[in-house]
PDB file of C-alpha atoms and ligand atoms in Angstrom:
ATOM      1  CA  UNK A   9      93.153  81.827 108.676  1.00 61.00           C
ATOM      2  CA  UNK A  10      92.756  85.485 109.565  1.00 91.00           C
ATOM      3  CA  UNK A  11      95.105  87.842 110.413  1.00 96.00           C
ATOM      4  CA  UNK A  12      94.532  90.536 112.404  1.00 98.00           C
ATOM      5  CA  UNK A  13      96.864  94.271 112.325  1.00 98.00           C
ATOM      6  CA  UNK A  14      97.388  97.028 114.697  1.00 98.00           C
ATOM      7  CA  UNK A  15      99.092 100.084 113.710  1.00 98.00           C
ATOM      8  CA  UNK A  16     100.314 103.188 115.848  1.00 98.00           C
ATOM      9  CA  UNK A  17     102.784 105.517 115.635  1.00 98.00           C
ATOM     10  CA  UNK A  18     105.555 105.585 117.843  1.00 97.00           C
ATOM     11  CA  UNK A  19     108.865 107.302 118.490  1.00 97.00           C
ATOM     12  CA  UNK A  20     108.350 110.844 116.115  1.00 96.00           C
ATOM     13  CA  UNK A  21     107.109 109.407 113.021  1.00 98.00           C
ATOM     14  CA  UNK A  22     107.562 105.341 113.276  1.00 98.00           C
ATOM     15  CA  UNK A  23     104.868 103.187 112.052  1.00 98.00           C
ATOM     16  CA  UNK A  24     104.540 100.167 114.915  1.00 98.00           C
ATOM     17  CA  UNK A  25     102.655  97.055 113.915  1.00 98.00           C
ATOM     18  CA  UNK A  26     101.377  94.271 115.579  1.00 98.00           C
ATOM     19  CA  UNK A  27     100.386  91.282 113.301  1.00 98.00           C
ATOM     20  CA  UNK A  28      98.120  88.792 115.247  1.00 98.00           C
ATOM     21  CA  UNK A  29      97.129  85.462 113.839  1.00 98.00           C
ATOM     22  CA  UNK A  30      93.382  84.642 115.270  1.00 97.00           C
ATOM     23  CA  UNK A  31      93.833  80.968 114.978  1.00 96.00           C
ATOM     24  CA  UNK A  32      96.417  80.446 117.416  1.00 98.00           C
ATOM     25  CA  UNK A  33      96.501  83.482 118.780  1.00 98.00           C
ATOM     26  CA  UNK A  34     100.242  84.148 117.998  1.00 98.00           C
ATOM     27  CA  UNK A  35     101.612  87.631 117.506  1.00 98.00           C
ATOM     28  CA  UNK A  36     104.541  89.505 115.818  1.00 98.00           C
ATOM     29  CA  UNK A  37     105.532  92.905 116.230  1.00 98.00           C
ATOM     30  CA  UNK A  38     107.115  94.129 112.881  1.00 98.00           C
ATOM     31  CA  UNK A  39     110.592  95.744 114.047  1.00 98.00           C
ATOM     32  CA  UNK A  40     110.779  96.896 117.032  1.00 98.00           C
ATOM     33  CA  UNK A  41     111.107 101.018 117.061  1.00 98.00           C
ATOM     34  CA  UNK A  42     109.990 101.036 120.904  1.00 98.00           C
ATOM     35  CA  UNK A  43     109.666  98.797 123.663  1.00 98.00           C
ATOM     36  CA  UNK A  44     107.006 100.756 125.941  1.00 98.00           C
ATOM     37  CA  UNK A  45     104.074 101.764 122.739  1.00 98.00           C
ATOM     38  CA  UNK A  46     104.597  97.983 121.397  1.00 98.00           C
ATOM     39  CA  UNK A  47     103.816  97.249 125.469  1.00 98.00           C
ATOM     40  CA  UNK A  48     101.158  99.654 125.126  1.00 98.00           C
ATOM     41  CA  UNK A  49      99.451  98.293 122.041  1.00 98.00           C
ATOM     42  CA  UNK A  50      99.713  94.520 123.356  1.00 98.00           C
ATOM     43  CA  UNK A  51      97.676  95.473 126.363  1.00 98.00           C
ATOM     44  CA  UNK A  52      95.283  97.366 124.874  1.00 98.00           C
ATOM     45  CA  UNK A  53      94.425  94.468 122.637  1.00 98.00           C
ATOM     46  CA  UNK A  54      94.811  91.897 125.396  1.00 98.00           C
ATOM     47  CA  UNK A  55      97.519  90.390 123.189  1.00 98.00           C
ATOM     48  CA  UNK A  56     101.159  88.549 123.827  1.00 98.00           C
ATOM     49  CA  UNK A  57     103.828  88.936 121.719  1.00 98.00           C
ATOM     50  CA  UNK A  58     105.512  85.114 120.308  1.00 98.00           C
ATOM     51  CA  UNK A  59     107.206  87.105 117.784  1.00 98.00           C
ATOM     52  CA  UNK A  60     109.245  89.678 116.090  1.00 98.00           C
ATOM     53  CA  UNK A  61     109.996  90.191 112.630  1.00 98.00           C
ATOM     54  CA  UNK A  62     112.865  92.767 111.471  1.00 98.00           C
ATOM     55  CA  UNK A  63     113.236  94.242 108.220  1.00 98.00           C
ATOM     56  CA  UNK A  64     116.947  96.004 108.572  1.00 98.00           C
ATOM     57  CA  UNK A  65     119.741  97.114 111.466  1.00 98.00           C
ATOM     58  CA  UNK A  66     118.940 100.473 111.792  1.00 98.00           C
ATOM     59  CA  UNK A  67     118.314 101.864 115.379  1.00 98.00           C
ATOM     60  CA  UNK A  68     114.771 103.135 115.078  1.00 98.00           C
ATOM     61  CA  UNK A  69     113.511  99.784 114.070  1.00 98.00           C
ATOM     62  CA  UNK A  70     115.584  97.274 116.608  1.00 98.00           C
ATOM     63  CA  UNK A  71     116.071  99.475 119.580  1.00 98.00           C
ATOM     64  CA  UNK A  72     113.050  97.684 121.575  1.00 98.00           C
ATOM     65  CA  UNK A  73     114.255  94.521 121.009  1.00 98.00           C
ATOM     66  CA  UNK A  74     115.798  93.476 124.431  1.00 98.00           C
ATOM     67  CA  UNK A  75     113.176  94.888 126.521  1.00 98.00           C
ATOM     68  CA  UNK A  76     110.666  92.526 125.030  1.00 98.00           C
ATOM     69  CA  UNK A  77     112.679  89.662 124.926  1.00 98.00           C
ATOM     70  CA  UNK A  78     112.751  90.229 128.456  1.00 98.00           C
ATOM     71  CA  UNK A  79     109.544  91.130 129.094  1.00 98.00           C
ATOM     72  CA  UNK A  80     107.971  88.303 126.381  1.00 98.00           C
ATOM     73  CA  UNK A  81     110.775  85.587 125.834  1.00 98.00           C
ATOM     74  CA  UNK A  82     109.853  86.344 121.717  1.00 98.00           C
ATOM     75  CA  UNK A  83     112.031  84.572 119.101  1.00 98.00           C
ATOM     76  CA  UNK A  84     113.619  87.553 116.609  1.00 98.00           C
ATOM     77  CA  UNK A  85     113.604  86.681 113.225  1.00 98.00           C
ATOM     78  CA  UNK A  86     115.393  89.316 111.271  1.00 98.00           C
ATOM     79  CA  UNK A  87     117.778  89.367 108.023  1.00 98.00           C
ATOM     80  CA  UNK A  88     121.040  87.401 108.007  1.00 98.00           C
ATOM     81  CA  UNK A  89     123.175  89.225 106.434  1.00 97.00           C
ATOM     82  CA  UNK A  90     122.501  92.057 109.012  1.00 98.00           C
ATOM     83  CA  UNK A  91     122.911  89.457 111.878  1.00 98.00           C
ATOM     84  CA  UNK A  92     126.076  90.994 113.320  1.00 97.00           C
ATOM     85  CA  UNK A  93     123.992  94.568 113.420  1.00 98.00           C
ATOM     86  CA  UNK A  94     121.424  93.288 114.808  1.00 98.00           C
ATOM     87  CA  UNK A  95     121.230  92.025 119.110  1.00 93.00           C
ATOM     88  CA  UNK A  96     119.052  89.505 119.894  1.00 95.00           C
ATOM     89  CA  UNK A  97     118.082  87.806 116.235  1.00 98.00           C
ATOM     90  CA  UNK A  98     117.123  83.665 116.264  1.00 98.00           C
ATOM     91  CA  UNK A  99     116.254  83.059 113.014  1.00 98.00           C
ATOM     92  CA  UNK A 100     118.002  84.072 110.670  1.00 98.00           C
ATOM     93  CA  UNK A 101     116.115  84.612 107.616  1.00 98.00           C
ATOM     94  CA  UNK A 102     117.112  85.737 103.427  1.00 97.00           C
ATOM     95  CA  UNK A 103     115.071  86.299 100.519  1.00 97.00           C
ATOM     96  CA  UNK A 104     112.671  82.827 100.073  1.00 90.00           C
ATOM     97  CA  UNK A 105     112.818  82.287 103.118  1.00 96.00           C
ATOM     98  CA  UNK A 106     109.464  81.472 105.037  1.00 97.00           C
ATOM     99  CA  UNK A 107     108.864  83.088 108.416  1.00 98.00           C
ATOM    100  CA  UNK A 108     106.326  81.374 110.094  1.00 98.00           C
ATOM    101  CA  UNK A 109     103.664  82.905 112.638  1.00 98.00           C
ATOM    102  CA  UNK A 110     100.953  80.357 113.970  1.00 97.00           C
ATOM    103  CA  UNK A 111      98.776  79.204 110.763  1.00 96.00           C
ATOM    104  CA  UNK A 112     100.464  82.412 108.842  1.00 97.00           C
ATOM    105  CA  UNK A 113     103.022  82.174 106.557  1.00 98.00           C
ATOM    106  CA  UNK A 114     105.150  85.919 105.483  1.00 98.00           C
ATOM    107  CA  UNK A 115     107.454  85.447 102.170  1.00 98.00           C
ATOM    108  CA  UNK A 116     110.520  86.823 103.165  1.00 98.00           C
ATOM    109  CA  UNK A 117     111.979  89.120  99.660  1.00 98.00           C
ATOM    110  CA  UNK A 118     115.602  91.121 100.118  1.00 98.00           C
ATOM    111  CA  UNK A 119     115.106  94.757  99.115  1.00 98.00           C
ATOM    112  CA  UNK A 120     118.839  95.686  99.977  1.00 98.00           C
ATOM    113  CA  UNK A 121     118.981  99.459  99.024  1.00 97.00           C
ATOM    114  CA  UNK A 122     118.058 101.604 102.214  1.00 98.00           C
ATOM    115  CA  UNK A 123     120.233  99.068 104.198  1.00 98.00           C
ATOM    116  CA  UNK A 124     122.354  96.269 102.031  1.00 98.00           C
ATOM    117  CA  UNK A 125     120.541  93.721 104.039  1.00 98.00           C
ATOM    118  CA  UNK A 126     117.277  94.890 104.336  1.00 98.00           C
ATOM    119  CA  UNK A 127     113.970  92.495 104.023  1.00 98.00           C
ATOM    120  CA  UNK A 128     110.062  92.686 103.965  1.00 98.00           C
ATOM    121  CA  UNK A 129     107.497  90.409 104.463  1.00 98.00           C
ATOM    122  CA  UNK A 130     104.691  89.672 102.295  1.00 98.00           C
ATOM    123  CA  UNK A 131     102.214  87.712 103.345  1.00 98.00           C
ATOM    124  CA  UNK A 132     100.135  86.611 100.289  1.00 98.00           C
ATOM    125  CA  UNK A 133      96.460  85.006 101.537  1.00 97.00           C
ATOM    126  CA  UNK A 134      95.348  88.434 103.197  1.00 96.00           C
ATOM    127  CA  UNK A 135      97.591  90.764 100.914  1.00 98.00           C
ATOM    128  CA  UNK A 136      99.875  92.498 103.327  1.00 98.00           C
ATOM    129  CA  UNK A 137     103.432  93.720 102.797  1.00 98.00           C
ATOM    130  CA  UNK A 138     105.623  95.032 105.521  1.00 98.00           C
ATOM    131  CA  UNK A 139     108.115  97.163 103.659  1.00 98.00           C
ATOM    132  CA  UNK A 140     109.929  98.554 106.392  1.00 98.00           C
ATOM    133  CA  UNK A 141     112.082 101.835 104.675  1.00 98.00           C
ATOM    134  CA  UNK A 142     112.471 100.039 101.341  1.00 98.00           C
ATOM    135  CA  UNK A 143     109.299 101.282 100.222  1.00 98.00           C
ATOM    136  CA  UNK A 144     107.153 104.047 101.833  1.00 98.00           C
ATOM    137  CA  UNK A 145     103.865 105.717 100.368  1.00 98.00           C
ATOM    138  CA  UNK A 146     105.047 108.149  97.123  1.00 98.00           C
ATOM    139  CA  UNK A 147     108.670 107.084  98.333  1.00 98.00           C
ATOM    140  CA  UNK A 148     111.248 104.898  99.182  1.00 98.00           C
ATOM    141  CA  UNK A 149     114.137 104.878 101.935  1.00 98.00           C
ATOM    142  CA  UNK A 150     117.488 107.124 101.480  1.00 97.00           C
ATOM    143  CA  UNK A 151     120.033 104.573  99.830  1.00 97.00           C
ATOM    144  CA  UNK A 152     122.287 104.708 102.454  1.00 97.00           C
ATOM    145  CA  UNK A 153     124.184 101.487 101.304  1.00 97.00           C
ATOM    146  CA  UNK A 154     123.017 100.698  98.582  1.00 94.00           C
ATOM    147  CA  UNK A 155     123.692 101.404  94.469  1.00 97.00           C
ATOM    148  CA  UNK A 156     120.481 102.487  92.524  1.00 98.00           C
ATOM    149  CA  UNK A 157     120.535  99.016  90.489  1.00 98.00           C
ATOM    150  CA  UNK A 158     119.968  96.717  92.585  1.00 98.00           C
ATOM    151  CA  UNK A 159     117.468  99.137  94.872  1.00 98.00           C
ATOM    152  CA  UNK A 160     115.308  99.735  91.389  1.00 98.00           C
ATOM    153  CA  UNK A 161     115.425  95.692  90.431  1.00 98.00           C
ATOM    154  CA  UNK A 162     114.221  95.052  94.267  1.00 98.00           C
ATOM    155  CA  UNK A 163     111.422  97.398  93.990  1.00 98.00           C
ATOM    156  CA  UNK A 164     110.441  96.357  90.379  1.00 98.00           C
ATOM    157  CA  UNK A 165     110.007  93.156  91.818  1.00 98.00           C
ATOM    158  CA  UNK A 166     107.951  94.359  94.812  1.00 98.00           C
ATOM    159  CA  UNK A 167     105.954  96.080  91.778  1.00 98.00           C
ATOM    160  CA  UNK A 168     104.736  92.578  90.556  1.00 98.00           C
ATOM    161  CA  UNK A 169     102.724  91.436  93.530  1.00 98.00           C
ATOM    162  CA  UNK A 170      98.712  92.217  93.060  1.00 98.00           C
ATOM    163  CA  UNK A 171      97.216  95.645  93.160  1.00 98.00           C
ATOM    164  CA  UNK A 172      95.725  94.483  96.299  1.00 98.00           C
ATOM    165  CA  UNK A 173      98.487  94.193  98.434  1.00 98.00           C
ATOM    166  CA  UNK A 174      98.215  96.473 100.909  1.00 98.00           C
ATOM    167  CA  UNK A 175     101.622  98.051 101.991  1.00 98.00           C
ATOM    168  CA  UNK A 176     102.668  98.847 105.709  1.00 98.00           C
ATOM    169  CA  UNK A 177     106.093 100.799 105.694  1.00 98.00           C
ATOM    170  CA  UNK A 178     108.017 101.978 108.350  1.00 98.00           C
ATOM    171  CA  UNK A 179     107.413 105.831 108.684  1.00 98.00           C
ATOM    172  CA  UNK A 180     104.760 108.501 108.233  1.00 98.00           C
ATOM    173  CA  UNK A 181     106.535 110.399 105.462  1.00 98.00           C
ATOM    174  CA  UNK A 182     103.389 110.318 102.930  1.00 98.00           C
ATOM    175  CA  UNK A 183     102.881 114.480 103.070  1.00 98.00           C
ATOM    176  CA  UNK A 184     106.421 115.058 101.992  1.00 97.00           C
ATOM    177  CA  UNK A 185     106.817 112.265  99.817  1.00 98.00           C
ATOM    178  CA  UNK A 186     104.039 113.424  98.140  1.00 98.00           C
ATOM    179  CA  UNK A 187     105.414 117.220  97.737  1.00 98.00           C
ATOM    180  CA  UNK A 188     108.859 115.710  95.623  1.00 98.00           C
ATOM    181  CA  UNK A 189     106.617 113.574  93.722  1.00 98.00           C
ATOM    182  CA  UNK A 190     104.417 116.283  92.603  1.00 98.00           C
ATOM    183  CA  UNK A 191     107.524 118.526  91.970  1.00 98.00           C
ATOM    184  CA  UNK A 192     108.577 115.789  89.602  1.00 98.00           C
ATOM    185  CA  UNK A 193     105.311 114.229  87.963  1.00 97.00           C
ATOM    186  CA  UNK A 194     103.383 117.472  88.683  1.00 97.00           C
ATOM    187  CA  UNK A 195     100.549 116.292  85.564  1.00 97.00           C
ATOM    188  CA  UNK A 196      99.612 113.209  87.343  1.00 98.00           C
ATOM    189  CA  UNK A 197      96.065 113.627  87.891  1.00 98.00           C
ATOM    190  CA  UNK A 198      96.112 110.238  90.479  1.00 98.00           C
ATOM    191  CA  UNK A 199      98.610 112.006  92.294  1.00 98.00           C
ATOM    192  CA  UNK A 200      97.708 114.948  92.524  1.00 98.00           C
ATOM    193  CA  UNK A 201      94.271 113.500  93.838  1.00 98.00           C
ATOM    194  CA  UNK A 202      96.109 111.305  96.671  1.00 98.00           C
ATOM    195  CA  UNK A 203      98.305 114.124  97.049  1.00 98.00           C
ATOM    196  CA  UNK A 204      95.354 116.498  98.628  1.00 98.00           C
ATOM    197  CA  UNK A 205      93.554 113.572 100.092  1.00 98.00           C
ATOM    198  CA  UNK A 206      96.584 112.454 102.370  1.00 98.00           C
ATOM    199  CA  UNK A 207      97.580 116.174 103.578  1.00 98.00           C
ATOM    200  CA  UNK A 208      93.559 116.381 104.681  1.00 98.00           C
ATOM    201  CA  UNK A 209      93.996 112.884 106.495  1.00 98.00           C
ATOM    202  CA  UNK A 210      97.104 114.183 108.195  1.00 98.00           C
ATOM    203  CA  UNK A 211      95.483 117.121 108.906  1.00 98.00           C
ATOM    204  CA  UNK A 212      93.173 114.981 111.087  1.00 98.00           C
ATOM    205  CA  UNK A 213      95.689 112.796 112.241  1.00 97.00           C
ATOM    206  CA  UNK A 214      94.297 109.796 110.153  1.00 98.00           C
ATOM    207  CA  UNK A 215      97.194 107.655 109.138  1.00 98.00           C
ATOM    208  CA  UNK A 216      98.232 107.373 105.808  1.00 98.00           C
ATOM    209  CA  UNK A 217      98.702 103.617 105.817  1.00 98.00           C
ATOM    210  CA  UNK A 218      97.803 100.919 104.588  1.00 98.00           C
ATOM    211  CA  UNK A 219      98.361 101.782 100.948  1.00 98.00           C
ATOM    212  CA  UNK A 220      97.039  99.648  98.230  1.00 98.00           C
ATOM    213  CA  UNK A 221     100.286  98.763  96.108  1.00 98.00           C
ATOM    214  CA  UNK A 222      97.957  99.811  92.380  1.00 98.00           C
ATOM    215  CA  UNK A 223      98.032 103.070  94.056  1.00 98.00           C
ATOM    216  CA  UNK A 224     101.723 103.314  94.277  1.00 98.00           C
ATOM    217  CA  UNK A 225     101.803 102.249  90.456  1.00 98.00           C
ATOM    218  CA  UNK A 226     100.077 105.128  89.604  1.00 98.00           C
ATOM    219  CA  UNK A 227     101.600 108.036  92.193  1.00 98.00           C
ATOM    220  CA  UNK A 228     105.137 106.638  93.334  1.00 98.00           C
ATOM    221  CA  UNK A 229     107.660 108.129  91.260  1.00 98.00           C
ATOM    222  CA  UNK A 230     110.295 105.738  92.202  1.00 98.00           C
ATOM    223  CA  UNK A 231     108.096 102.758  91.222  1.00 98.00           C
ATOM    224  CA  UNK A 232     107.708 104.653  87.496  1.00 98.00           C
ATOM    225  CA  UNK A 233     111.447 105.379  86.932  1.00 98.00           C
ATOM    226  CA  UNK A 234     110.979 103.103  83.708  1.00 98.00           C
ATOM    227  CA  UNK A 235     108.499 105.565  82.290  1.00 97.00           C
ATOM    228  CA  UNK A 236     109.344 108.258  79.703  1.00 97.00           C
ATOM    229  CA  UNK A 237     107.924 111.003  81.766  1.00 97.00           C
ATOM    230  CA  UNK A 238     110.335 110.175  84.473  1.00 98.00           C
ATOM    231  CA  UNK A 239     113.240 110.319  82.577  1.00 98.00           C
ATOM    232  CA  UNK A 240     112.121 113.532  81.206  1.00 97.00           C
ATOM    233  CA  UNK A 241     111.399 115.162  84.615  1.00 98.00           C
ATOM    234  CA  UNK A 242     115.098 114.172  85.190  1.00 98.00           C
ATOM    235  CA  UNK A 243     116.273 115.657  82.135  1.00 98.00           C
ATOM    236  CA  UNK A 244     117.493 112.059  80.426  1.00 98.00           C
ATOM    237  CA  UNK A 245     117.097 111.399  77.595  1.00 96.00           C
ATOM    238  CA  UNK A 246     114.150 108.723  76.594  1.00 91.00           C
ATOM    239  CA  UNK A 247     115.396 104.958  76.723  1.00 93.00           C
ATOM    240  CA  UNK A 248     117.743 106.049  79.445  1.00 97.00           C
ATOM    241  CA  UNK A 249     118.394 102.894  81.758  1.00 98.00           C
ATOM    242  CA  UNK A 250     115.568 102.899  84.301  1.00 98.00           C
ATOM    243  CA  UNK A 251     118.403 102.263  87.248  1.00 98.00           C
ATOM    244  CA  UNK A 252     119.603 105.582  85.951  1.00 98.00           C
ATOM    245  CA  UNK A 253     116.773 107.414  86.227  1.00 98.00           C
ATOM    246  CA  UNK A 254     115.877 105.840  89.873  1.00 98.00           C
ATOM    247  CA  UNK A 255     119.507 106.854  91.062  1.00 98.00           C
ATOM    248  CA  UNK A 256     118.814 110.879  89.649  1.00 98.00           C
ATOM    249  CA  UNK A 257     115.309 110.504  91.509  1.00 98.00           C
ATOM    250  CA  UNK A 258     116.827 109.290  94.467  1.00 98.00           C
ATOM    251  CA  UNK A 259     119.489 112.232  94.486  1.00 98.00           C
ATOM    252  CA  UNK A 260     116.658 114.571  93.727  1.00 98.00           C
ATOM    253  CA  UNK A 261     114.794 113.387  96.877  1.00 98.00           C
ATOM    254  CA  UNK A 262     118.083 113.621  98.871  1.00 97.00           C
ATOM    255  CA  UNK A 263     118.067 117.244  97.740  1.00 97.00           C
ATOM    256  CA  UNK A 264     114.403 118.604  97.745  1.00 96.00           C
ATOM    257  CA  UNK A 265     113.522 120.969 100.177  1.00 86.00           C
TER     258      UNK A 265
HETATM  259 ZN1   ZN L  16     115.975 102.705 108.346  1.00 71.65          ZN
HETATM  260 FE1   FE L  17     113.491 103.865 109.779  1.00 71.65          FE
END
């Protein structure tokens, strides 16, 4: 039961993954950002692609999909309540849902906030959790549809699987998220630490992903919006309703230069 994962960047700053599952020798792309570097990636690894799982509507992360349906016949599994957004999905998947590739089963969880509809896809044995632009390294996605509540419950939830999990999102943001979440946590001594590490691994074009999810405890702001120094860096008042405090963070991001 191994699972095998390619990552590259693609498009400007697009992560693209490939998730390939050695016993049957089954593979998913996760979204589809672009056709040709997905293409790319398959034949470098002397893979074909059965699959392809989407996490939300937008354009950078479904654009690719009719070229390799063309080019692979792959079934699209992607959320249902995006289904009308979305061209080429054939399963239709919400949160508990199961999507299956060969011998590996991903945990489908709704993390509506970025998009109202957006999903990711745990996948519990090995520890992996494609997060798509509900959850990035020292970030998470601009709400463009959805209301701080249920975006903070979502990614409290998220918060509960094991340290472990490692997290695959959907761009290379770290270096800036990083420079907001210093500007607002700047005493964090863990983040201040991954902070310098990941601007010296960008530096050398290493990416910044996979991210272990006890290190996004400990330097994600968003994922510490229930702590007192987060409130405080907002200027709330302690106690302050955590879905409060992610909603000023969230505006803050919006407006940090
Ligand atoms: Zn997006
Ligand atoms: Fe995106």
């Amino acid at each position: 039961m191994a699972l095998l994962i390619d990552i590259f960047l693609c498009r400007t700053d697009n992560y693209g993954y490939l998730v390939h599952d050695v016993d049957t020798g089954k593979t998913a792309a996760i979204d589809a950002p672009d056709a040709k570097a997905i293409k790319a990636a398959l034949e470098r690894r002397g893979w074909t692609l059965s699959d392809i799982f989407i996490t939300h509507h937008h354009t950078d992360h479904v654009e690719g999909i009719p070229a390799l349906k063309r080019e692979y016949g792959c079934t699209v599994h992607g959320p249902r309540s995006e289904a009308e957004k979305i061209l080429g999905l054939d399963m239709l998947l919400s949160g508990s849902s199961t999507a299956t590739l060969g011998n590996t089963n991903f945990l489908v969880i709704e993390a509506p906030g970025h998009t109202l509809g957006h999903i990711v896809y745990y996948e519990p044995v090995g520890g992996h959790l494609f997060s798509a632009d509900a959850l990035f390294s020292m970030g998470v996605g601009r709400m463009f549809e959805g209301k701080p509540g249920p975006m903070w419950e979502a990614l409290a939830e998220l918060r509960e699987l094991p340290d472990e999990t490692l997290i695959y999102c959907g761009h290379e943001y770290t270096v800036s998220n990083a420079a907001f979440a210093q500007s607002v946590d700047p005493r964090n001594p863990a983040l201040n630490i991954r902070a310098a590490e990941v601007k010296r691994m960008r530096e050398k074009d290493i990416f910044t992903i996979p991210v272990s999810l006890g290190m996004e405890k400990r330097t994600n702001p968003f994922l510490r919006a229930d702590e007192p120094v987060m409130a405080r860096a907002m200027g709330l008042p302690e106690g302050t309703d955590p879905a409060v405090v992610f909603g000023a963070l969230r505006k803050a991001k919006d407006e940090f230069k």
